[in-house]
Coordinates of C-alpha atoms in Angstrom, one line a residue:
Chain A
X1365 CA 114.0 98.3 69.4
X1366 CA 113.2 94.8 70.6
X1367 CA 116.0 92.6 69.7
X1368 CA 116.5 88.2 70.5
X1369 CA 120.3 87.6 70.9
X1370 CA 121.5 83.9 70.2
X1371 CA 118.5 82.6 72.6
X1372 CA 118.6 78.8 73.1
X1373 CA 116.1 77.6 75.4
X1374 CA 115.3 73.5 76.4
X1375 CA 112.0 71.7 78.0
X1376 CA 114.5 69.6 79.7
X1377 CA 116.4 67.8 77.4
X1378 CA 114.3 68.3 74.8
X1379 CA 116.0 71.6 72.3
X1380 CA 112.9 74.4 72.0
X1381 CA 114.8 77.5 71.0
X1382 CA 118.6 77.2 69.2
X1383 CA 120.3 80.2 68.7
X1384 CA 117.5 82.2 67.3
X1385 CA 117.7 86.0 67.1
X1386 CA 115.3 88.3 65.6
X1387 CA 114.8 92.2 65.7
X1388 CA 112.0 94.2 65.7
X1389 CA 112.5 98.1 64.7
X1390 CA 110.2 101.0 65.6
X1391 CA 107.2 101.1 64.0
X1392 CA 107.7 97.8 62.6
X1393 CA 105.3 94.6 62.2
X1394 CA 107.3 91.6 62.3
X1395 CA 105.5 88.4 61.8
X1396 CA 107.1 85.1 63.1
X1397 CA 106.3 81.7 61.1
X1398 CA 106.0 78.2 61.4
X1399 CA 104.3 75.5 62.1
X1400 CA 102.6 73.8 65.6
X1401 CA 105.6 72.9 67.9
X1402 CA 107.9 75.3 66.1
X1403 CA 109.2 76.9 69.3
X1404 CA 106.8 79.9 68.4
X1405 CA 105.1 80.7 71.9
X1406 CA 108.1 79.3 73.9
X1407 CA 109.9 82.3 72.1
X1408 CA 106.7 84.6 73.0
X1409 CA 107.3 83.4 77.0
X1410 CA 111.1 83.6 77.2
X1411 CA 110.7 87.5 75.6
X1412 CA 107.9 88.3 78.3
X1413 CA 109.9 86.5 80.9
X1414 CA 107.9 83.1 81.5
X1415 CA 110.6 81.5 80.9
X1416 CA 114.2 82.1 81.3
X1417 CA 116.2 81.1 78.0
X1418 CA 119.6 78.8 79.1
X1419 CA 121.8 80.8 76.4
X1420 CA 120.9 84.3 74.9
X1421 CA 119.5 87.6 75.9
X1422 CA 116.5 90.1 74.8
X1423 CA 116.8 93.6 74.9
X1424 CA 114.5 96.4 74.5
X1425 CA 116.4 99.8 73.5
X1426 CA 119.6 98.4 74.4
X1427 CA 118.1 97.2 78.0
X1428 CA 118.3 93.9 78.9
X1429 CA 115.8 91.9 79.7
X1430 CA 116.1 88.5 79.9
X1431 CA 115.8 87.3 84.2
X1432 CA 113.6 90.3 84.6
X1433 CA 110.0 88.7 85.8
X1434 CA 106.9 89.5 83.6
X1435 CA 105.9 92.3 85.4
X1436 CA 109.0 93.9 84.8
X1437 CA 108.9 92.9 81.1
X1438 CA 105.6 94.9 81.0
X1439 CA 106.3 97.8 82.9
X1440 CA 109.3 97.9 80.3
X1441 CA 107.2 98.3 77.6
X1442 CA 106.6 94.9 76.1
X1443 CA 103.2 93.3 76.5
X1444 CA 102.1 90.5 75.1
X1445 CA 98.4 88.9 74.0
X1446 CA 99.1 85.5 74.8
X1447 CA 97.3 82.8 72.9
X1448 CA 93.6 81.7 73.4
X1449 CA 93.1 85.3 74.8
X1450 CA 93.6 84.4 78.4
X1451 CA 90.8 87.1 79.7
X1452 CA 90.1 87.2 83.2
X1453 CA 86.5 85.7 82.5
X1454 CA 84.8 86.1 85.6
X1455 CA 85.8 89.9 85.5
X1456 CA 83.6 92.6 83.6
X1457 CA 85.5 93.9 80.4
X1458 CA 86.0 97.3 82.1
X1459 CA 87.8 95.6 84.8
X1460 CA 90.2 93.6 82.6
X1461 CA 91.3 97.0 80.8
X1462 CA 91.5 99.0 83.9
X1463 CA 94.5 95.8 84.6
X1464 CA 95.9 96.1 81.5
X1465 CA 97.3 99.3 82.6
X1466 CA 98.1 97.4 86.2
X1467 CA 102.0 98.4 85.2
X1468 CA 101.2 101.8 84.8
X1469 CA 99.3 102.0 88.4
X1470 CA 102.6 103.6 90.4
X1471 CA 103.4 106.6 87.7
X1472 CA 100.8 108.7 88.5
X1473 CA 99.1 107.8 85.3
X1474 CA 95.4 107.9 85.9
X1475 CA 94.0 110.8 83.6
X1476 CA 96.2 108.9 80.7
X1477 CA 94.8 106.0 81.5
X1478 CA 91.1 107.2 81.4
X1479 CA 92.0 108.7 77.7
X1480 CA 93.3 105.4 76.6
X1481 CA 90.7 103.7 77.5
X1482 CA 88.3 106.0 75.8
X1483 CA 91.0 105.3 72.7
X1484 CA 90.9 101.7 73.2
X1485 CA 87.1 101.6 73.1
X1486 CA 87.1 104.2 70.1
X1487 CA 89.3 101.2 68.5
X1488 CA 87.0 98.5 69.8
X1489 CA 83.1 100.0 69.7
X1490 CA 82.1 96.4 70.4
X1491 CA 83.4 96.4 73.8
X1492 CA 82.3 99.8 74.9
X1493 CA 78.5 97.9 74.4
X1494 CA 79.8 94.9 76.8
X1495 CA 81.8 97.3 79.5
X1496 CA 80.1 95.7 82.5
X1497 CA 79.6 92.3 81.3
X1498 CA 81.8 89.5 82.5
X1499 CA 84.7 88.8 79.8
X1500 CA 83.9 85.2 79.8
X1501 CA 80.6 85.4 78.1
X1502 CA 81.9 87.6 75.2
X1503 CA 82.1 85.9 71.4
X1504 CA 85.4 84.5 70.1
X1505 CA 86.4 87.6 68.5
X1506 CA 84.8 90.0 70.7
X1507 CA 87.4 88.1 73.7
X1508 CA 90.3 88.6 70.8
X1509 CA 89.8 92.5 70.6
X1510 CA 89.3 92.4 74.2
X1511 CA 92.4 90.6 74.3
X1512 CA 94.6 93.2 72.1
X1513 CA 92.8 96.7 74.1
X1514 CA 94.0 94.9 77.4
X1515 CA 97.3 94.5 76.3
X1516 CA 97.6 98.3 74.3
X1517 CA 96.3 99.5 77.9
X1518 CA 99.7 99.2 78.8
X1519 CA 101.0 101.6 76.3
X1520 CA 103.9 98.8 74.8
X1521 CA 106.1 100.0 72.7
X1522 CA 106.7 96.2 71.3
X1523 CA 103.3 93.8 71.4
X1524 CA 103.9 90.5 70.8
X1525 CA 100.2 88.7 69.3
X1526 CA 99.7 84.9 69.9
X1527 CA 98.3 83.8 67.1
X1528 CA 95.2 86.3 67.1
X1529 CA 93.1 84.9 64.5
X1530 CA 93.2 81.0 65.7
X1531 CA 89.5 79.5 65.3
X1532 CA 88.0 83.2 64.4
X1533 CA 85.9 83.8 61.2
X1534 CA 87.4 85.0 58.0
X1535 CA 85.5 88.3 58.6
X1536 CA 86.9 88.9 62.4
X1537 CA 89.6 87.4 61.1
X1538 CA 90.2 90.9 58.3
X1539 CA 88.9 93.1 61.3
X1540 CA 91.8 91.9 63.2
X1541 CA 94.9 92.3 60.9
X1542 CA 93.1 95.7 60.3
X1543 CA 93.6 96.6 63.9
X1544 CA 97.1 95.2 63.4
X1545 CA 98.4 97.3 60.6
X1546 CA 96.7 100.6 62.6
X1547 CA 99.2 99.8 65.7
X1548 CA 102.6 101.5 64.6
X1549 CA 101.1 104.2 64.1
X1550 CA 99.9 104.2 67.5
X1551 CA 103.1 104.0 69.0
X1552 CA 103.3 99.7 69.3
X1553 CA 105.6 97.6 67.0
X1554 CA 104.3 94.1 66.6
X1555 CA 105.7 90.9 66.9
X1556 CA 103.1 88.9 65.2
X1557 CA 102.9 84.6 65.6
X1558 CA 100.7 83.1 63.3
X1559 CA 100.1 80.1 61.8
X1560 CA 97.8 82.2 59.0
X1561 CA 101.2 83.1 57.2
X1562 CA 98.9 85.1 54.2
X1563 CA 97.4 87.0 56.9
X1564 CA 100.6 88.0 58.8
X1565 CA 102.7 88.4 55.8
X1566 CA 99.7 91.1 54.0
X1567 CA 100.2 93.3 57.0
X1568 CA 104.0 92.4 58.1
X1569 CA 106.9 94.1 56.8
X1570 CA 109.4 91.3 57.6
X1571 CA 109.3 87.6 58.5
X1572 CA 110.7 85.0 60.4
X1573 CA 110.3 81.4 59.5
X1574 CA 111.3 79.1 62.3
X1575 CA 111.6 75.3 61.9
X1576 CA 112.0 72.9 65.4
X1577 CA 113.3 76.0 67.3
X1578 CA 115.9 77.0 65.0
X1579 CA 115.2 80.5 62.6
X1580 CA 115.5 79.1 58.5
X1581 CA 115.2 82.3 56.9
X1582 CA 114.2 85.7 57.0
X1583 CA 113.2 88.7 54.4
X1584 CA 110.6 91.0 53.6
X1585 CA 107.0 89.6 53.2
X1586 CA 107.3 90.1 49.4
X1587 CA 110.7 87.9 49.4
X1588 CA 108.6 85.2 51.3
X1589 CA 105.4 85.7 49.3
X1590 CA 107.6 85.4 45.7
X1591 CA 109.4 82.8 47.1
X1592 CA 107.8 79.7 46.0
X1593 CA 110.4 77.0 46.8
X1594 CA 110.5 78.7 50.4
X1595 CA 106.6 78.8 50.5
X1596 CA 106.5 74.8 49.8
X1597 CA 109.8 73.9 51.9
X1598 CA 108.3 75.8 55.2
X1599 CA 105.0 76.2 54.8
X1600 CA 103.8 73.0 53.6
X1601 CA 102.0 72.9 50.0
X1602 CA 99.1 75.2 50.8
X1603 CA 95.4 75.4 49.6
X1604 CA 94.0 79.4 50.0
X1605 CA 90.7 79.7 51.0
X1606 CA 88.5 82.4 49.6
X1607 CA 89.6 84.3 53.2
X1608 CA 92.9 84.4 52.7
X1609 CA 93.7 81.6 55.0
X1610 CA 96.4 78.9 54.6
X1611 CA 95.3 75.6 54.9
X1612 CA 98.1 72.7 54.7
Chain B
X1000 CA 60.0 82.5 128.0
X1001 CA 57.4 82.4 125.0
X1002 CA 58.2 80.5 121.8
X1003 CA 58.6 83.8 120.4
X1004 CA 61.2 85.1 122.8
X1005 CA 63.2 81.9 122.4
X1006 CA 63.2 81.4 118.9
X1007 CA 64.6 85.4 118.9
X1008 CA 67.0 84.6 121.7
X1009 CA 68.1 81.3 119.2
X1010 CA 68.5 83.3 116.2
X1011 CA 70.5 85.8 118.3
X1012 CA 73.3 83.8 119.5
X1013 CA 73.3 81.7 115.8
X1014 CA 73.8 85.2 113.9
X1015 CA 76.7 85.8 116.4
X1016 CA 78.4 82.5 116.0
X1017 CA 77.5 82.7 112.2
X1018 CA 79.3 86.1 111.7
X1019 CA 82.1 84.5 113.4
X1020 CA 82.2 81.1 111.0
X1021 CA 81.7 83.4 108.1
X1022 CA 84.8 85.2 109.4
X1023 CA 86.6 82.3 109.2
X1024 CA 85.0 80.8 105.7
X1025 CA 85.8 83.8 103.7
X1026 CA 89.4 83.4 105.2
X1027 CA 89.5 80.1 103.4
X1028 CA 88.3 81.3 100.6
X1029 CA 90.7 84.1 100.4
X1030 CA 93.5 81.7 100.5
X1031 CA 91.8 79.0 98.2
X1032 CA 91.2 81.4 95.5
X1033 CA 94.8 82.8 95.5
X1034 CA 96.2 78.9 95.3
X1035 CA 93.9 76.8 95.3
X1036 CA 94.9 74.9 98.6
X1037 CA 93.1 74.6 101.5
X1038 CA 94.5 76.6 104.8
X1039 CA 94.5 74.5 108.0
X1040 CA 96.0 77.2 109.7
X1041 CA 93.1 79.4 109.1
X1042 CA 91.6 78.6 112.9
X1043 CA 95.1 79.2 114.7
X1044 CA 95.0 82.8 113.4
X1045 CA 91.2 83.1 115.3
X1046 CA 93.2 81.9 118.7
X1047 CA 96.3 83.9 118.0
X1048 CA 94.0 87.4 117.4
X1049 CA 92.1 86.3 120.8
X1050 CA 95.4 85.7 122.8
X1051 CA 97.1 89.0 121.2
X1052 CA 94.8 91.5 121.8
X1053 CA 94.7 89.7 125.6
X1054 CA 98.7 90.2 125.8
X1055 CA 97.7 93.8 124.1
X1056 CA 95.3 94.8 127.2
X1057 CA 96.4 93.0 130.1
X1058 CA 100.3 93.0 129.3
X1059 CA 101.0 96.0 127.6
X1060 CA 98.3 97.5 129.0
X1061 CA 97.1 99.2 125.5
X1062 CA 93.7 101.0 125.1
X1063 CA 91.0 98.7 124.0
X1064 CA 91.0 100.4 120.3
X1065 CA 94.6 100.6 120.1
X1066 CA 94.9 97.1 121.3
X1067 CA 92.5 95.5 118.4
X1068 CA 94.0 97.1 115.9
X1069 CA 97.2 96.2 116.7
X1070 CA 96.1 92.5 117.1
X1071 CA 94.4 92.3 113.9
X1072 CA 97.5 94.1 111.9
X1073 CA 100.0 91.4 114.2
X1074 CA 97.6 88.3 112.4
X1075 CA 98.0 89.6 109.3
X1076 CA 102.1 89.7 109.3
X1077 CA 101.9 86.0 110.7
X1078 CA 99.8 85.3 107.8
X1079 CA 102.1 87.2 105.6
X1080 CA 105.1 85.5 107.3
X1081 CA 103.0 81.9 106.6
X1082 CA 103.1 82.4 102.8
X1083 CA 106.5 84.1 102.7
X1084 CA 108.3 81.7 105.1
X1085 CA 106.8 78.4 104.4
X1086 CA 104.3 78.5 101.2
X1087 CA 106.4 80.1 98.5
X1088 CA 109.7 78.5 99.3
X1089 CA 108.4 75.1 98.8
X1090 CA 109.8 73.5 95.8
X1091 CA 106.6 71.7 95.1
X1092 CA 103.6 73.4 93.7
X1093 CA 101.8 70.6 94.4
X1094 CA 98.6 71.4 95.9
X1095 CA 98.5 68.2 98.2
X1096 CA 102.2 69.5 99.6
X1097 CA 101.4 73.1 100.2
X1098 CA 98.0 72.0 102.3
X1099 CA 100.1 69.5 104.7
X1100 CA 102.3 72.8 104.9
X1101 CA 99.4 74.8 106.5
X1102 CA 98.9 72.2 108.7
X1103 CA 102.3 71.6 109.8
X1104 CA 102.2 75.5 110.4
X1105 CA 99.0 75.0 112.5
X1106 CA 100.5 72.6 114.8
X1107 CA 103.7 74.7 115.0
X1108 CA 101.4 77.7 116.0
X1109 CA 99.6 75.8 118.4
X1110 CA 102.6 75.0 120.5
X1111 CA 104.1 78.4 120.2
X1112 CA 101.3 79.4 121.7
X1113 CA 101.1 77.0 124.8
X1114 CA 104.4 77.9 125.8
X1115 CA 103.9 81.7 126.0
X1116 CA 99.7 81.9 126.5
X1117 CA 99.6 78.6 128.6
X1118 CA 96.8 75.9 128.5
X1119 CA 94.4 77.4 131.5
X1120 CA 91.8 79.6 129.6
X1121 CA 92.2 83.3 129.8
X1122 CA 89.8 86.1 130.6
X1123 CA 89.2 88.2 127.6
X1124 CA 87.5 91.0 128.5
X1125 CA 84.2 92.3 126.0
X1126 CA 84.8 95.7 124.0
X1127 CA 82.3 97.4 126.1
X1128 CA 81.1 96.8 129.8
X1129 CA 78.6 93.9 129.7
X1130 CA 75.4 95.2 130.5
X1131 CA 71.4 93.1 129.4
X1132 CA 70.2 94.2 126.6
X1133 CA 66.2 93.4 125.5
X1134 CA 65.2 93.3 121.8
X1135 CA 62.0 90.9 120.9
X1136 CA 62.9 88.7 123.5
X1137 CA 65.8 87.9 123.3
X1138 CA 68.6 89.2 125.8
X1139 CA 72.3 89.8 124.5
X1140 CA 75.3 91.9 125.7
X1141 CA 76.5 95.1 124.0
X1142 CA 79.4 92.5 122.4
X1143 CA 76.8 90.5 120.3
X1144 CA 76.4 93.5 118.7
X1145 CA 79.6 94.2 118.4
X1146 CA 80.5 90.6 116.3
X1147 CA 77.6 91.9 114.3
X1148 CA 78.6 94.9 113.4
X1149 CA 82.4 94.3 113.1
X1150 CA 81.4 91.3 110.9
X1151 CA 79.3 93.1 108.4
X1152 CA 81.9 96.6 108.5
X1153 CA 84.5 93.8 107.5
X1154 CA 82.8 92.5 105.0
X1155 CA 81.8 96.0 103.5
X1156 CA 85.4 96.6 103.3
X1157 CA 86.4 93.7 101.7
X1158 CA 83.9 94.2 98.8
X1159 CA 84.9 97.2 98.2
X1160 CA 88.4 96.2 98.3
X1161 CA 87.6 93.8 95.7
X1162 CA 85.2 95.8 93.7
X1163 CA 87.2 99.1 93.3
X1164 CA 90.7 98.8 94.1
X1165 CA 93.1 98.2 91.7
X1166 CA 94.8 96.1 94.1
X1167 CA 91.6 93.9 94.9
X1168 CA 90.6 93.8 91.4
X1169 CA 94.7 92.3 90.6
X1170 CA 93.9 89.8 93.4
X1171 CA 90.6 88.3 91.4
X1172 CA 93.0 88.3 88.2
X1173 CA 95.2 86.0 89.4
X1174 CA 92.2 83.6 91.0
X1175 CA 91.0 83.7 87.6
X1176 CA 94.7 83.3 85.3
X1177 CA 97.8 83.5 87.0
X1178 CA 99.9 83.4 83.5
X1179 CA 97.6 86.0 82.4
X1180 CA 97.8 88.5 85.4
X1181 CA 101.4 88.2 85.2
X1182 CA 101.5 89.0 81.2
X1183 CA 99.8 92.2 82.8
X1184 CA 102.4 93.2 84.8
X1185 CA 100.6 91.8 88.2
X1186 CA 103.4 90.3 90.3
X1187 CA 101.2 87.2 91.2
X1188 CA 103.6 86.7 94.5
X1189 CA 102.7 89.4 96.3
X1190 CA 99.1 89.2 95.5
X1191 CA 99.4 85.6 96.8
X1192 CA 101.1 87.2 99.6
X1193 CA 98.1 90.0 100.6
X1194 CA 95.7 87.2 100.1
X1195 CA 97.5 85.2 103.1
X1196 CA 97.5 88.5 105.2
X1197 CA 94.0 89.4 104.7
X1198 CA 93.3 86.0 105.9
X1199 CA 95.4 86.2 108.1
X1200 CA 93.7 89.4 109.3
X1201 CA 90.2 88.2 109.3
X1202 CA 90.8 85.0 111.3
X1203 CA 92.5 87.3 113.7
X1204 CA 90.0 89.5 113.5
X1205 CA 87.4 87.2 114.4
X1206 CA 89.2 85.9 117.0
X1207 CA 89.3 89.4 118.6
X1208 CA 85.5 89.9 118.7
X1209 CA 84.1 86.7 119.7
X1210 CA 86.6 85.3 122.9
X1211 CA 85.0 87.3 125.2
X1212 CA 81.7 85.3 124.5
X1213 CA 83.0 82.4 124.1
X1214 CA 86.5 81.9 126.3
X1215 CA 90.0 82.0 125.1
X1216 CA 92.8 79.7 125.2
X1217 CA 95.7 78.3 123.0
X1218 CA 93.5 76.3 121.0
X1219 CA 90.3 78.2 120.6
X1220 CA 90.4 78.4 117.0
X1221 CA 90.9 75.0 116.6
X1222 CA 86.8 74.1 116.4
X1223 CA 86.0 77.4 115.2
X1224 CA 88.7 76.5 112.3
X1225 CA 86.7 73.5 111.3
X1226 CA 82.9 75.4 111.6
X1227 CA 84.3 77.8 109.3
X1228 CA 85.8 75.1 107.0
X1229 CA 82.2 73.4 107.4
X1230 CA 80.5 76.7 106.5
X1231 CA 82.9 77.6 103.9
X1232 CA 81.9 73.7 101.7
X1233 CA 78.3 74.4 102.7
X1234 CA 78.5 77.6 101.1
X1235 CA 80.4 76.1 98.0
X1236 CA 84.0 75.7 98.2
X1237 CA 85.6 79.0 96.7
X1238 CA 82.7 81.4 96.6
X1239 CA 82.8 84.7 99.0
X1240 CA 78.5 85.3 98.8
X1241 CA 78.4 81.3 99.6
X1242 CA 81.2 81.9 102.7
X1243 CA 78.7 84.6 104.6
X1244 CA 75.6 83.1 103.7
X1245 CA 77.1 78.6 104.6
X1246 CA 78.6 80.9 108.0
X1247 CA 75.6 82.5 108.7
X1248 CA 73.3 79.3 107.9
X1249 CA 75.8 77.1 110.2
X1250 CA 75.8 79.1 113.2
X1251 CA 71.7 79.5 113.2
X1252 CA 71.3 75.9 112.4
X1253 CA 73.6 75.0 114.9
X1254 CA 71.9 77.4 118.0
X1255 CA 68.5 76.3 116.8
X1256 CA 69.4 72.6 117.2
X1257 CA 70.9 73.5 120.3
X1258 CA 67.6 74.6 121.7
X1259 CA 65.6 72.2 120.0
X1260 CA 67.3 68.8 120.7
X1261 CA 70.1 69.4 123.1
X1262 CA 73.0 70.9 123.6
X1263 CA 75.5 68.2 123.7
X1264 CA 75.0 68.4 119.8
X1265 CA 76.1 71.4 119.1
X1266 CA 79.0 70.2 117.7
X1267 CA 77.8 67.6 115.7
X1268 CA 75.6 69.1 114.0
X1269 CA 78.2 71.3 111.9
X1270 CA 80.2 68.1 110.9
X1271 CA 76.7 66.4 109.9
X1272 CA 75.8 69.1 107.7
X1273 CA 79.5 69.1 106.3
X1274 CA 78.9 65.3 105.5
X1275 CA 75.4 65.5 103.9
X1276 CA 76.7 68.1 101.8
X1277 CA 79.6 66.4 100.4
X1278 CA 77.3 63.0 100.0
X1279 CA 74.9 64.7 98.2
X1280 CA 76.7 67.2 95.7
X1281 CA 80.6 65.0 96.1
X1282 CA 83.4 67.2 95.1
X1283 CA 80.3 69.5 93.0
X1284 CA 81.0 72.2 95.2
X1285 CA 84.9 72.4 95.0
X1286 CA 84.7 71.9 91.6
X1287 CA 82.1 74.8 91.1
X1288 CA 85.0 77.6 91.1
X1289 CA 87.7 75.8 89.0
X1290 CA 84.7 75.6 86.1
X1291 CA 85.0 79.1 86.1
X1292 CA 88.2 79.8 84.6
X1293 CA 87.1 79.4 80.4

């Protein structure tokens, strides 16, 4: 489905991205690892075309879509949920799903759209509550699951997710990786960044573990999980907390 | 005349002028919102829909209706062309660059339109045969009520625009997060690009209703430019309520000083107010709409 081909990308003439190639498959959740500074969300922006990668290609189905501008990433069918949410605060939370399916304006879409709204706030009851209210004045993980319905709006068939849990609660933290293992089944594959590597890996399939922009390994989740010298080299000597959550 | 009278006569002419410097606020706003620069071109596109919808009448010889239309929907394209041609091909983003772009712009407007419009001022003819109307007082023409009317119609539209279009509701994404509206599939350019054009078309707009009251030559919009700019800081910098209510407030202020004290100050009382406000709350009012992104 969504596959990263030999991408290099550089700030300059400082190396973000070497060579690194993933693959997401249909009905897949991949999680991506590693930590701050990793080349994690530069990846994230050269897939949804913020950024144009020097060497390498994406492609969706074959298509490719590296030089295409964000919007054209998203009408292709790969949203994204950037990191810290990025709402439109000043705008109610009906308004910033109605422009989540902004790609989908032209195709004569509108009864579609009205259904998956009504699914996104079947997915989300919290927000049907806060429809007219501004998006800024929403909690921390009311703005996250505002976040994810804004992006599903646009019917993706990959979503990448910025580090969704960052700063939330351990319990919005489970609600959330609920929501995540329900998307396949919905029609999304997920490309999932997190630093909470428990987290990701309980509802991932695969992972990735990147290192200073370069891919060091990648296996199922229970390869990654059983792998205690892998766990220590990449991950740091780790402390769980009762939630679940990594702490280095 | 009683005190009455007057003060409705007063209140008259400063809601006419006032629709006119909200005009020309809200097209700064526009403009601000979609890049956060300041337009200095914003008055040339008052003078430009003034000397259009002349060349419209009198040298195409165009129906009145036909004729304002057309004017409006020409300013627009020239503020279209303004972003296309000058804004977005700048290799800076630099806020401080893009604003001496506008007024490089202005100043290239202005002496296009000496050469073809000349420098004598030109007889605009109102939208409907001047006739004296009485209300409370005060007399006006049948164009009075036309700025009026025009003014709040265009404002109407322009809420709904922003309240219920898709399109509109796009344009207020990308004021609020660029990165984000384009991770939505919004292409942020050509919003940039409509907000240019709207202002485009409500400078031009303005310009249309309010030179026959006033007069019309090359450089018309240049002090109208700077009321609305005035109006547009009094209202706070960036807000679309505060651009119609700092026009409104600017143009009464301004007629009832006018009859009160004298009318050699007109003028300075807009740039007075313009100062008090930016000694008393410095930069607060600017700053007010970048607070808003969280």
């Amino acid at each position: 489905m969504l596959s990263v081909e030999g991408v290099s990308f550089n700030y300059g003439p400082h190396p973000a991205l070497r060579e690194v190639s993933l693959r997401v498959e249909p009905g897949e959740i991949v999680c991506l690892l590693g930590a701050n500074g990793a080349g994690k969300t530069t990846l994230m922006n050269v897939i949804s075309g913020l950024a144009r990668p020097q060497q390498g290609k994406v492609l969706l189905a074959g298509r490719e879509l590296s030089g295409l501008k964000p919007s054209r990433v998203v009408e292709a069918g790969v949203a994204q949920v950037p990191e810290g949410r990025q709402l439109f605060a000043p705008l109610s939370v009906r308004e910033n799903l109605e422009l989540g399916a902004f790609s989908r304006r032209s195709r004569g879409e509108r009864q579609e759209v009205a259904r998956d709204m009504e699914r996104a706030l079947a997915m989300f009851p919290v927000l049907a509550q806060r429809l007219g209210q501004p998006a800024g004045t929403l909690s921390g993980g009311e703005q996250q699951m505002l976040a994810m319905a804004r992006a599903l709006m646009a019917r993706p068939k990959v979503l990448l997710m910025d580090e969704p849990t960052l700063g939330l609660a351990p319990l919005v933290t489970r609600e959330i990786f609920d929501v995540i293992r329900r998307l396949p089944a919905s029609g999304a594959s997920v490309l999932l960044v997190e630093q909470n590597a428990l987290g990701a890996l309980s509802v991932a399939q695969r992972g990735y573990i990147i290192t200073s922009g370069q891919i060091r390994f990648s296996g199922t989740s229970r390869e990654i999980l059983g792998d205690v010298l892998l766990r220590e080299a990449f991950l740091g000597p780790e402390k769980v907390t009762a939630a679940g959550e990594v702490r280095r | 005349m009683t005190g009455g009278e007057q003060l409705a006569q007063y209140l008259m002419s400063g809601l006419t002028t006032g629709s006119i410097y909200a005009l020309v606020a809200l097209g700064f706003c526009l403009i601000h919102k979609a890049t956060h620069i300041v337009n200095f071109a914003q008055g040339d596109f008052l003078s430009l829909g003034g000397l259009m919808m002349y060349s419209l009448l009198h040298w195409a010889g165009l129906p009145a209706p036909l004729a304002f239309v057309l004017a409006v929907a020409a300013v627009a394209l020239v503020g279209a062309a303004l972003e296309r041609l000058a804004i977005r091909p700048a290799k800076s983003r630099d806020a401080m660059v893009l604003i001496f772009i506008t007024v490089a712009a202005s100043m290239f407007m202005r002496g296009i339109f000496k050469e073809v419009w000349g420098k004598q001022a030109l007889a605009m003819p109102p939208l409907s045969p001047d006739v004296a109307l009485k209300f409370l007082g005060a007399t006006f023409t049948p164009q009075n009520l036309w700025v009026l009317g025009i003014t709040l119609a265009a404002i109407a539209l322009l809420s709904f625009f922003f309240r219920a279009t898709l399109t509109g509701k796009a344009m207020r994404a990308v004021a609020a997060n660029p990165r984000a509206a384009a991770l939505m599939g919004i292409d942020t350019d050509r919003m940039v690009l409509y907000s240019f054009a709207l202002a485009g078309a409500l400078g031009g707009l303005a310009g249309v209703i309010i030179t026959p009251i006033t007069t019309l030559n090359y450089q018309v919009g240049v002090m109208m430019g700077l009321k609305g700019f005035a109006s547009a800081v009094l209202g706070g910098y960036g807000s679309f309520t505060g651009a119609i209510a700092g026009g409104l407030a600017l143009g009464l202020l301004e007629s009832l000083a006018t009859g009160v004290v004298s009318s050699a100050y007109k003028d300075l009382i807009a740039f007075v107010i313009l100062l008090a406000v930016l000694f008393v709350r410095p930069g607060g009012l600017l700053g007010r709409a970048q607070q808003v992104r969280v």
